[in-house]
Short mmCIF file of C-alpha atoms and ligand atoms in Angstrom, two decimals:
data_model
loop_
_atom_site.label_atom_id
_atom_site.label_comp_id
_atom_site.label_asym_id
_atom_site.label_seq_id
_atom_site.Cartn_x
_atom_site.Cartn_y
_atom_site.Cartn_z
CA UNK A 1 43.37 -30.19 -8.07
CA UNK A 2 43.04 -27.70 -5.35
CA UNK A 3 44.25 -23.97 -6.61
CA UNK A 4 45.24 -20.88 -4.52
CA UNK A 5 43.69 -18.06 -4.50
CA UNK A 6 44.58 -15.05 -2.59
CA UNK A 7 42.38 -13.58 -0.08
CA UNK A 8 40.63 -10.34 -0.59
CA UNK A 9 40.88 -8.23 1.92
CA UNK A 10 38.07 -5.69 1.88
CA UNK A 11 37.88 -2.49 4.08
CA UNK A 12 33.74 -1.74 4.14
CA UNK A 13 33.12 1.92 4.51
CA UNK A 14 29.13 1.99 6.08
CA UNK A 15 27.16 5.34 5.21
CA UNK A 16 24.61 4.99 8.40
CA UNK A 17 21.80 7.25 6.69
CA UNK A 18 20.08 9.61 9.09
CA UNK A 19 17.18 8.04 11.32
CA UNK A 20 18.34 4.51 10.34
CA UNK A 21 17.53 2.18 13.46
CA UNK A 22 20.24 -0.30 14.78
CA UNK A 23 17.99 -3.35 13.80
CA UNK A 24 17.89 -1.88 10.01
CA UNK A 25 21.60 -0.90 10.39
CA UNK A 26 22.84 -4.88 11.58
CA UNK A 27 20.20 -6.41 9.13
CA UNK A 28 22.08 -4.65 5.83
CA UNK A 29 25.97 -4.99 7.57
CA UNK A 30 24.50 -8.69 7.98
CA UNK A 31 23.64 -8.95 4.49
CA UNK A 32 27.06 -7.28 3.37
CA UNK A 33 28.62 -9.72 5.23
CA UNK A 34 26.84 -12.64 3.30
CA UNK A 35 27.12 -11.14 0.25
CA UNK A 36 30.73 -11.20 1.11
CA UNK A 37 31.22 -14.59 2.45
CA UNK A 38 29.36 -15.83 -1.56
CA UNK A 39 32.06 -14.36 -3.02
CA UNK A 40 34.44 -17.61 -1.73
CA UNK A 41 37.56 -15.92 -1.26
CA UNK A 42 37.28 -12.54 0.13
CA UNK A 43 36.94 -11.26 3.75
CA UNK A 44 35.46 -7.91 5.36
CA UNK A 45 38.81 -7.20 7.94
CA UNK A 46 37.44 -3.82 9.01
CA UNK A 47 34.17 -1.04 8.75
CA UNK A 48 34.69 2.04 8.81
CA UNK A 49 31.22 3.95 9.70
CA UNK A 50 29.94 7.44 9.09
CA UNK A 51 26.63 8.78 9.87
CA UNK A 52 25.16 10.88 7.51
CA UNK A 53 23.53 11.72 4.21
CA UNK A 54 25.30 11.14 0.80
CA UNK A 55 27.55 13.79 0.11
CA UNK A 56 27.66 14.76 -3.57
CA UNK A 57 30.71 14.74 -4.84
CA UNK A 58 32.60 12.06 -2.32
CA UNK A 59 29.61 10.00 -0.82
CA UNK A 60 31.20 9.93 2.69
CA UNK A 61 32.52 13.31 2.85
CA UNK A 62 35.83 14.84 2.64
CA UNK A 63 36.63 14.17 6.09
CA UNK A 64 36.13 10.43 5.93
CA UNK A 65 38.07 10.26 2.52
CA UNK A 66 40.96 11.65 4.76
CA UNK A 67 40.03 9.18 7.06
CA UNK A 68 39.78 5.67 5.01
CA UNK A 69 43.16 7.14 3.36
CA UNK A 70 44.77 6.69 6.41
CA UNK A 71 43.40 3.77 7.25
CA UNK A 72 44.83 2.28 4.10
CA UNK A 73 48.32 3.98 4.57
CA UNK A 74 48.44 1.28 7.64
CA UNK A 75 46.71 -1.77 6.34
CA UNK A 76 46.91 -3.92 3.13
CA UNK A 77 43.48 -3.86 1.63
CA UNK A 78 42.41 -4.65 -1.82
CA UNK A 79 38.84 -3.39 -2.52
CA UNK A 80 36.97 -0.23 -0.60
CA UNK A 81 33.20 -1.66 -0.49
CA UNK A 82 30.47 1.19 0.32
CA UNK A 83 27.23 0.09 0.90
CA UNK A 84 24.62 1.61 -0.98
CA UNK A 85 24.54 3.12 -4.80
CA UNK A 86 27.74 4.92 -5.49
CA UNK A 87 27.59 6.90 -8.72
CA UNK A 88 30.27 6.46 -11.12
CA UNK A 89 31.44 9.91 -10.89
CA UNK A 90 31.61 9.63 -6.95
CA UNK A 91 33.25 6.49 -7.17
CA UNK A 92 35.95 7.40 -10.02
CA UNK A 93 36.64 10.51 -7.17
CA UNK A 94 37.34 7.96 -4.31
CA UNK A 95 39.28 5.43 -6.45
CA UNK A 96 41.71 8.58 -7.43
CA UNK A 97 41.55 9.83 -3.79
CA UNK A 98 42.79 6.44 -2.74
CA UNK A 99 45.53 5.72 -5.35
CA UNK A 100 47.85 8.19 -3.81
CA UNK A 101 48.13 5.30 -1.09
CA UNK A 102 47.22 1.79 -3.13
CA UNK A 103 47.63 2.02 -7.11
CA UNK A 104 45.48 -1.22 -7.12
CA UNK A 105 42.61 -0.13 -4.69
CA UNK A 106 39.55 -0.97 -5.81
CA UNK A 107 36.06 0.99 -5.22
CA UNK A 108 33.02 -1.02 -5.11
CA UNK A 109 29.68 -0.24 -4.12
CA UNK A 110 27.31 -3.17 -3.47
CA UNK A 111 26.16 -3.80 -6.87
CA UNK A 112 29.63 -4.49 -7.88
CA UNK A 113 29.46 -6.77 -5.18
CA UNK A 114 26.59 -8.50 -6.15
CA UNK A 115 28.17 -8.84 -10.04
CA UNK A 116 31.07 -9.86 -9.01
CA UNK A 117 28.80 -13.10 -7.53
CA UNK A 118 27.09 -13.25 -10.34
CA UNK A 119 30.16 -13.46 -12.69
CA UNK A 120 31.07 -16.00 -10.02
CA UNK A 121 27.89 -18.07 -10.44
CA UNK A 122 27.57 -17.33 -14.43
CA UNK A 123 27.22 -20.03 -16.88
CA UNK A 124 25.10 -18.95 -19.71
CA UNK A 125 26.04 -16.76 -22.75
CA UNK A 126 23.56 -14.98 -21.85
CA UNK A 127 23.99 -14.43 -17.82
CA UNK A 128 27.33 -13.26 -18.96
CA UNK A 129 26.49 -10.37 -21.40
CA UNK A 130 23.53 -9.49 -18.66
CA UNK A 131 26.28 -9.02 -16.04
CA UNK A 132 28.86 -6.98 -18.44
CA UNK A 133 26.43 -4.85 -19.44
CA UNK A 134 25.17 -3.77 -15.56
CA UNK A 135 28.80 -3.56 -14.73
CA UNK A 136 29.39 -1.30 -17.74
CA UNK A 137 26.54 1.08 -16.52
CA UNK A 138 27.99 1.03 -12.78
CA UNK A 139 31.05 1.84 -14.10
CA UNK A 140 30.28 4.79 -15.83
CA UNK A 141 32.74 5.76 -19.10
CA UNK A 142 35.45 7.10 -16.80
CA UNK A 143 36.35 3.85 -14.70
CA UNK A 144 35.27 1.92 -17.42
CA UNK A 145 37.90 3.78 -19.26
CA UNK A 146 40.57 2.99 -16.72
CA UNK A 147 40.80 -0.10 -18.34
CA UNK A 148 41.06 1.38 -21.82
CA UNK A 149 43.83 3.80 -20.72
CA UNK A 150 45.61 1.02 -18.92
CA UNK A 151 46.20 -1.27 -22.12
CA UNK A 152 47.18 1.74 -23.93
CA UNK A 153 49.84 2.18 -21.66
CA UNK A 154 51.15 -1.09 -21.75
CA UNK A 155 49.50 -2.18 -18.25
CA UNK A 156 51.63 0.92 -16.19
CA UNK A 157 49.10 2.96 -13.95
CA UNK A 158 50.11 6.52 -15.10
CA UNK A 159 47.94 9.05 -13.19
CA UNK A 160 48.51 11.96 -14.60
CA UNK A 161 45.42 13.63 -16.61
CA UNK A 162 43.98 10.40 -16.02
CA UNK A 163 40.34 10.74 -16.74
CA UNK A 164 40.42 14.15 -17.60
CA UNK A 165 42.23 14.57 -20.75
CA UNK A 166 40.25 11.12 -22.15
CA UNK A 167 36.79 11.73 -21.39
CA UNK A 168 35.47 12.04 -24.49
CA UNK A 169 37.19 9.28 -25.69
CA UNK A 170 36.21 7.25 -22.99
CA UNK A 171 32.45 8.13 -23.36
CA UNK A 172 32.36 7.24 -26.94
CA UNK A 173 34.40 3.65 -26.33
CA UNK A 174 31.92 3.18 -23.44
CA UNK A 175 28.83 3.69 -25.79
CA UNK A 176 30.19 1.41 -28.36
CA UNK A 177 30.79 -1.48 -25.85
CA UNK A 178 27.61 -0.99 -24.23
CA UNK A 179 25.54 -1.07 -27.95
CA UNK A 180 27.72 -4.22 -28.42
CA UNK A 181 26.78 -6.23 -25.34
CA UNK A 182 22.90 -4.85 -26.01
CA UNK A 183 23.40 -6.14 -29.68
CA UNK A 184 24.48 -9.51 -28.22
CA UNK A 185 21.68 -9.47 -25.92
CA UNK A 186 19.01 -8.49 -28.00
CA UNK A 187 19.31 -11.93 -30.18
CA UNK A 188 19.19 -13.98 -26.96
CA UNK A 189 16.02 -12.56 -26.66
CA UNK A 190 14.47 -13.33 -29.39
CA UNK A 191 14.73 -16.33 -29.37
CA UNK A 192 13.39 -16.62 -25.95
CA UNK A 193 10.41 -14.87 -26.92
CA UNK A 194 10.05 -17.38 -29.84
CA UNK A 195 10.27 -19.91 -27.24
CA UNK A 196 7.55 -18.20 -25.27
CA UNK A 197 5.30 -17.50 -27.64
CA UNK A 198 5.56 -20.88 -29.36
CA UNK A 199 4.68 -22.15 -25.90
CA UNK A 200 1.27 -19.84 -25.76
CA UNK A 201 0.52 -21.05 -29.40
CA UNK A 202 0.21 -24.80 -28.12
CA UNK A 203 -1.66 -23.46 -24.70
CA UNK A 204 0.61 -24.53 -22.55
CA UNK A 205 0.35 -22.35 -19.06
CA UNK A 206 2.99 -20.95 -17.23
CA UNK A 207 3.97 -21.10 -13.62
CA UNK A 208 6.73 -18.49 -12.45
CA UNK A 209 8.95 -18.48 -9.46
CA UNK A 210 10.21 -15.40 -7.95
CA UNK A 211 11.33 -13.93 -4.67
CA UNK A 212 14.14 -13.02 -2.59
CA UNK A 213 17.22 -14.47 -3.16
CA UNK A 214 17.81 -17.68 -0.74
CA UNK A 215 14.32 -17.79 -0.12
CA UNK A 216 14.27 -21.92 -1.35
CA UNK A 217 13.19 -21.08 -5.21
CA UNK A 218 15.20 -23.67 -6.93
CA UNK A 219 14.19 -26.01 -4.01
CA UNK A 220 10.44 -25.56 -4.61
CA UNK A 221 11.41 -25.94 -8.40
CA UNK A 222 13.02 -28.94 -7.83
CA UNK A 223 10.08 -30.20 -6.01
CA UNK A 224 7.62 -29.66 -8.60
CA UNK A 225 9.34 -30.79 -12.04
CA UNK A 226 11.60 -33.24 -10.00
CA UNK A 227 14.75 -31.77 -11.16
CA UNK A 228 18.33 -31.43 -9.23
CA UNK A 229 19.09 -27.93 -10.01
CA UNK A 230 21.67 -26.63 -7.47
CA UNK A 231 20.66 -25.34 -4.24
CA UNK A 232 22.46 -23.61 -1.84
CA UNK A 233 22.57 -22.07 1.48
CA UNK A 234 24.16 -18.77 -0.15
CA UNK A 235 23.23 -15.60 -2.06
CA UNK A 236 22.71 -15.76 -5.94
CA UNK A 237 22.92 -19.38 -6.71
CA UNK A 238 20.74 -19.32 -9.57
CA UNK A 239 21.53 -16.99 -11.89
CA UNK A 240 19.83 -17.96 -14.84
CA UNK A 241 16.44 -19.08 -15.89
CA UNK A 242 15.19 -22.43 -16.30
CA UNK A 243 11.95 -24.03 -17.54
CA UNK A 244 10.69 -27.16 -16.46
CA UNK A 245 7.36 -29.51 -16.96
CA UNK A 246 4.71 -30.30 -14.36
CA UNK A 247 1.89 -32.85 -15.46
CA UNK A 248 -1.11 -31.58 -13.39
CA UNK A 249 -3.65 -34.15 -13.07
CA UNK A 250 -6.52 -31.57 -11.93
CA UNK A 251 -6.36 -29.65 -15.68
CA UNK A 252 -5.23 -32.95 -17.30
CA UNK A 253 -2.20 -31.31 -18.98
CA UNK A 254 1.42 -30.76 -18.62
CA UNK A 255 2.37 -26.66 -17.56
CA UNK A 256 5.44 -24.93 -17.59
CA UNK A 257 7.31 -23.96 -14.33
CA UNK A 258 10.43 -21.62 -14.10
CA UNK A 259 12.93 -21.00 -11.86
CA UNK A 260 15.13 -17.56 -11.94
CA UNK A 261 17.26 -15.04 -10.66
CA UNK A 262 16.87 -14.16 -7.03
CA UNK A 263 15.77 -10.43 -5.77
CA UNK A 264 17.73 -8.25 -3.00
CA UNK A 265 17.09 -5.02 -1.61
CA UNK A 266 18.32 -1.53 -3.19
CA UNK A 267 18.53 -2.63 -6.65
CA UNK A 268 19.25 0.15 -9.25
CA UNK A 269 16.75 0.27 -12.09
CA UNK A 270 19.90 0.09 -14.59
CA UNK A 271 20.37 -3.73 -13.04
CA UNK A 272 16.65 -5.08 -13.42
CA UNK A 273 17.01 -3.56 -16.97
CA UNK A 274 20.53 -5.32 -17.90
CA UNK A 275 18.34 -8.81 -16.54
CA UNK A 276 15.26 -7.98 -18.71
CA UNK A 277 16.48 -10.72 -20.98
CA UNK A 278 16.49 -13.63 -18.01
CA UNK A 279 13.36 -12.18 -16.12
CA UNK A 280 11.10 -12.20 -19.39
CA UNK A 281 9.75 -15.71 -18.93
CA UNK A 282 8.44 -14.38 -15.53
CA UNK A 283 6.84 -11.38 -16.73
CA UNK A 284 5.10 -13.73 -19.13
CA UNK A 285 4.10 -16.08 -16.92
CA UNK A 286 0.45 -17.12 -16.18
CA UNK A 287 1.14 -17.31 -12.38
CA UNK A 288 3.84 -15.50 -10.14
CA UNK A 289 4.66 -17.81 -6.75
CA UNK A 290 6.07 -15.12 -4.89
CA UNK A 291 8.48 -17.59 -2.58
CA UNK A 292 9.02 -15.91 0.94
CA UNK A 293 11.32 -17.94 3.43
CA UNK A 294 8.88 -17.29 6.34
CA UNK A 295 11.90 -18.01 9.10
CA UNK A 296 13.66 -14.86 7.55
CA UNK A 297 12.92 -12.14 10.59
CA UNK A 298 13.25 -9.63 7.54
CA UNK A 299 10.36 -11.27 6.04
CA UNK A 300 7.98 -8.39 5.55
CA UNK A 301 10.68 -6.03 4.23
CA UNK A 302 11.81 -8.36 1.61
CA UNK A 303 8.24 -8.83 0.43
CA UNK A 304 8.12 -5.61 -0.06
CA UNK A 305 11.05 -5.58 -2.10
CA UNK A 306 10.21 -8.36 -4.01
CA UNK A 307 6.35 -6.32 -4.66
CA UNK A 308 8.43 -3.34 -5.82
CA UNK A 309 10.54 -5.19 -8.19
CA UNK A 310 7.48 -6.95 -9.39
CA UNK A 311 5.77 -3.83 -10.18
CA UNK A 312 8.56 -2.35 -11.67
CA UNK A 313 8.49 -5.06 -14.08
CA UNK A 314 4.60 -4.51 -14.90
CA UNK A 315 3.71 -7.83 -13.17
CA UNK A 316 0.23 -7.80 -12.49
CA UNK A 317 -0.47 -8.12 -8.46
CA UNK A 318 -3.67 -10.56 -9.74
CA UNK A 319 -1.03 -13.10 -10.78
CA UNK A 320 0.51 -13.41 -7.72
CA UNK A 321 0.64 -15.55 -5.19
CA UNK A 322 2.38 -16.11 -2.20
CA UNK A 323 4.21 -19.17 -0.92
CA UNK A 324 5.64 -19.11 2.25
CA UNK A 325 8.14 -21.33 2.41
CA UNK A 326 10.65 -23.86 4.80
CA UNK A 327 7.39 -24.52 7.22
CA UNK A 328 9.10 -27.22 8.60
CA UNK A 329 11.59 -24.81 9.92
CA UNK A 330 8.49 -22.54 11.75
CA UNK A 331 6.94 -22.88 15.15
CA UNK A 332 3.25 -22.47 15.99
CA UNK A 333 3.95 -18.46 16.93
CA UNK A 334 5.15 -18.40 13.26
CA UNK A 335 2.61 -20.03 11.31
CA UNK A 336 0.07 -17.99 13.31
CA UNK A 337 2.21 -14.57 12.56
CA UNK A 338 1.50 -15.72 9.14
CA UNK A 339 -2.23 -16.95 8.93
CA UNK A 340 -2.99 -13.40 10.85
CA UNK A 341 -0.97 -11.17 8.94
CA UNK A 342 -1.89 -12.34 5.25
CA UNK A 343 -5.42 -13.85 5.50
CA UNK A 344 -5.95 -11.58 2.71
CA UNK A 345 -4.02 -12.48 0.45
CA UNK A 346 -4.00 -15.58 -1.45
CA UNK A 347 -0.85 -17.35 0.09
CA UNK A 348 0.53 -21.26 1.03
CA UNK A 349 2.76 -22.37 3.48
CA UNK A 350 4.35 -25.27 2.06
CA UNK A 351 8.09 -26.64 2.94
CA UNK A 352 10.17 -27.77 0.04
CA UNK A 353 12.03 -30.23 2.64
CA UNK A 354 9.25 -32.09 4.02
CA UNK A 355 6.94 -31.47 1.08
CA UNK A 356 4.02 -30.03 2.87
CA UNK A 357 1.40 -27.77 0.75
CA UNK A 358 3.05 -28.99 -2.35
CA UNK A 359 -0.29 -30.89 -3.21
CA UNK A 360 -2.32 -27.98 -1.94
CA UNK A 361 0.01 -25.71 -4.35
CA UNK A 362 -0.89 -28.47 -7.45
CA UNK A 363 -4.22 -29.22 -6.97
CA UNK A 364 -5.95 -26.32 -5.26
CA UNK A 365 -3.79 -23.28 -6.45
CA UNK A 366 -2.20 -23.78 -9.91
CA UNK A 367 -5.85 -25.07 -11.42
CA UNK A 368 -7.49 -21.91 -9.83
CA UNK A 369 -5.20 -19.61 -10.83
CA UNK A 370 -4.85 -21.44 -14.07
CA UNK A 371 -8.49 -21.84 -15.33
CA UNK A 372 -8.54 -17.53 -14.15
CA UNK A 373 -5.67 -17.22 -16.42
CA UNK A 374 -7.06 -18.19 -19.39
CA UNK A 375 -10.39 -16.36 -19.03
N1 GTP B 1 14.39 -25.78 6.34
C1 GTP B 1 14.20 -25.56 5.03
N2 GTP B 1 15.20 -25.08 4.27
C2 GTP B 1 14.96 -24.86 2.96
C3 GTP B 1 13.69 -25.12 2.37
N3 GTP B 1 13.75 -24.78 1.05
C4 GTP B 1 15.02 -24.33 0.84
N4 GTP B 1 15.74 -24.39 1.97
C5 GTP B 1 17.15 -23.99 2.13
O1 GTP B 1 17.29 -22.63 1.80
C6 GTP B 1 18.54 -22.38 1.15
C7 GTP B 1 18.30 -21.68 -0.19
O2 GTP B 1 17.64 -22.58 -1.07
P1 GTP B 1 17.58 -22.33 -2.64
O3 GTP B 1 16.53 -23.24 -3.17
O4 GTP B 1 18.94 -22.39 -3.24
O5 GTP B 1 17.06 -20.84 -2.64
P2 GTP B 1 16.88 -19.81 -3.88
O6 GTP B 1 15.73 -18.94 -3.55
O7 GTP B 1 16.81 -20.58 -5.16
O8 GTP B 1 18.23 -19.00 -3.77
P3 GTP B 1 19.05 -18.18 -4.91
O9 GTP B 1 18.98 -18.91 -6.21
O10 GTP B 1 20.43 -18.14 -4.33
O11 GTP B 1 18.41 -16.81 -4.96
C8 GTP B 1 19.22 -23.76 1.02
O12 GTP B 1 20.12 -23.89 2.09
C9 GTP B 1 18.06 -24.73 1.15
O13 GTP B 1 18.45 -25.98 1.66
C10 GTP B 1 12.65 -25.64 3.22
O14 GTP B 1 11.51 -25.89 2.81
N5 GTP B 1 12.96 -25.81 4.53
MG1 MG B 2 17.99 -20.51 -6.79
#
């Protein structure tokens, strides 16, 4: 049965940093417009764009405040999206700003973007306490508090001394929610870790698969433990992790491959951190296939944002190795871009579609990597 939902209109508000090029500028719009699109049922109608650093208390500035205001005075919009990492106390300034105008405006920077796709895409336990407890820390107490003060009031939005008088209040209930969802959390990774550690008892070796998101890592999965985990042409659709067996005739035993969470650029630390739980079977691993879709013009910027996450999470650059993936997709100026730009580091172009370098991946670079691993 087909249900209605009602469209979200959503008013982006760009911060163009200082000495940001127009390339860099269209790539992230681009992505916010993606991002966007994941979400199913929402729509960017209008930007709004001010050049410029952060400023401290408002992000965008008094005068642009005045300026989105107006804007929303004259046009029915549901959620304010600023690109970047709003604090909470910025945010909670803007949302008040804006409620002289809209009482149900919403303030979102783009990590409440991206976990309002994951929430979309959730389906574990686990995915879902991850995802409550990085929105609790983007919230901050205050906004997080909104919620708190709402129910109290019988669902009327009463603004006076909102947030002000409550603080403390809020703080504390924010704290307690938080310990909570870590609580929650904390089991789930337990038993994980048994899981892992069992694994390492019997010597079985691990095979991890990381990288952007959309790059084709549930594809390549698929291809290697001959599973039909979803794939998609969108943002975020894995959320979770999953494990899966390759028999590699080379070592003569059966390894362990997983599939997780994709990367994206300007991630706050507080995010990786809530996913700790998800992203422990890759730390673990044995290997790290960094997957890169090599068509992606933004290639070497998202490797380096994949590198940074990776070393944020302690991953060890000897582990890694990177596939270049969707060759099929690439023309000869392409595969040469890549044989001349990485001949030093151990990479593979393989395609998940047409299957080429998958045997190269099993039975040159897993047994290498493999028989290094456990020396
Ligand atoms: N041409 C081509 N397309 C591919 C290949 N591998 C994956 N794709 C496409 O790339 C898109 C993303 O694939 P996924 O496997 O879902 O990518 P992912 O990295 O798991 O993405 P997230 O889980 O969303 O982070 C899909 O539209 C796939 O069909 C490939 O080898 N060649
Ligand atoms: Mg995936």
């Amino acid at each position: 049965m087909e249900t209605i939902t009602k469209e979200i209109r959503i008013l982006l508000v760009y911060l163009a940093r200082p000495k940001i090029s127009r390339s860099e500028m269209e790539q992230d719009v681009t992505e916010l417009w993606q991002l966007t699109a994941t979400l199913g049922n929402a729509t960017i109608t209008d930007i709004i764009t001010q050049h410029g650093s952060i400023t401290p208390a408002s992000y965008i500035g008094t005068g642009k405040v005045e300026e989105v205001a107006a804007y929303l005075a004259d046009h029915p919009t549901d959620i304010v999206l600023l690109n970047g990492h709003v604090k909470p106390s910025q945010k909670f300034l803007l949302t008040k700003s804006f409620w002289e105008i809209n009482k149900q405006i919403i303030v979102w920077d783009r990590v409440d973007l991206i976990l309002a796709i994951f929430s979309k895409h959730a389906k574990t336990t686990e995915a879902n306490l991850q995802i409550e407890l990085a929105r609790m820390h983007n919230m901050g107490p205050r906004i997080f508090g909104m919620g708190m003060e709402l129910s109290r009031q019988g669902g009327g939005i009463g603004t006076r001394g909102l947030g002000e008088t409550n603080t403390e209040l809020m703080e504390r209930h924010w704290k307690r929610e938080i310990k909570k969802v870590k609580d929650a959390l904390e089991k789930i990774t337990k038993t994980r870790t048994t899981q892992m550690e069992h694994r390492k008892h019997l010597g079985i070796r691990t095979v991890s698969i990381v990288g952007y998101t959309n790059a084709g890592k549930t594809s390549l999965f698929n291809v290697l433990t001959h599973k039909k985990h979803l794939v998609e042409n969108a943002l975020f659709a894995t959320l979770d992790s999953t494990v899966g067996e390759v028999y590699l005739p080379s070592l003569g035993q059966k390894i362990v491959v997983t599939d997780t969470i994709g990367f994206i650029s300007n991630l706050p630390p507080s995010l990786i951190e809530a996913f700790t739980s998800t992203l422990l079977e890759s730390v673990h691993a044995d290997v790290v296939l960094h997957v890169i879709d090599a068509t992606d013009p933004s290639m070497t910027e998202k490797i380096r944002v994949v590198n940074e996450i990776l070393n944020s999470l302690h991953i060890p650059e000897q582990k890694e190795v990177l596939v270049f993936n969707k060759a099929d997709a690439l023309d000869e100026a392409g595969r040469n871009k890549i044989i001349t730009t990485f001949a030093d580091s151990p990479y593979v172009l393989v395609s998940a579609k047409s299957h080429e370098g998958i045997d190269e991946l099993t039975n040159r670079i897993f047994p290498h990597y493999l028989n290094k691993a456990t020396r």
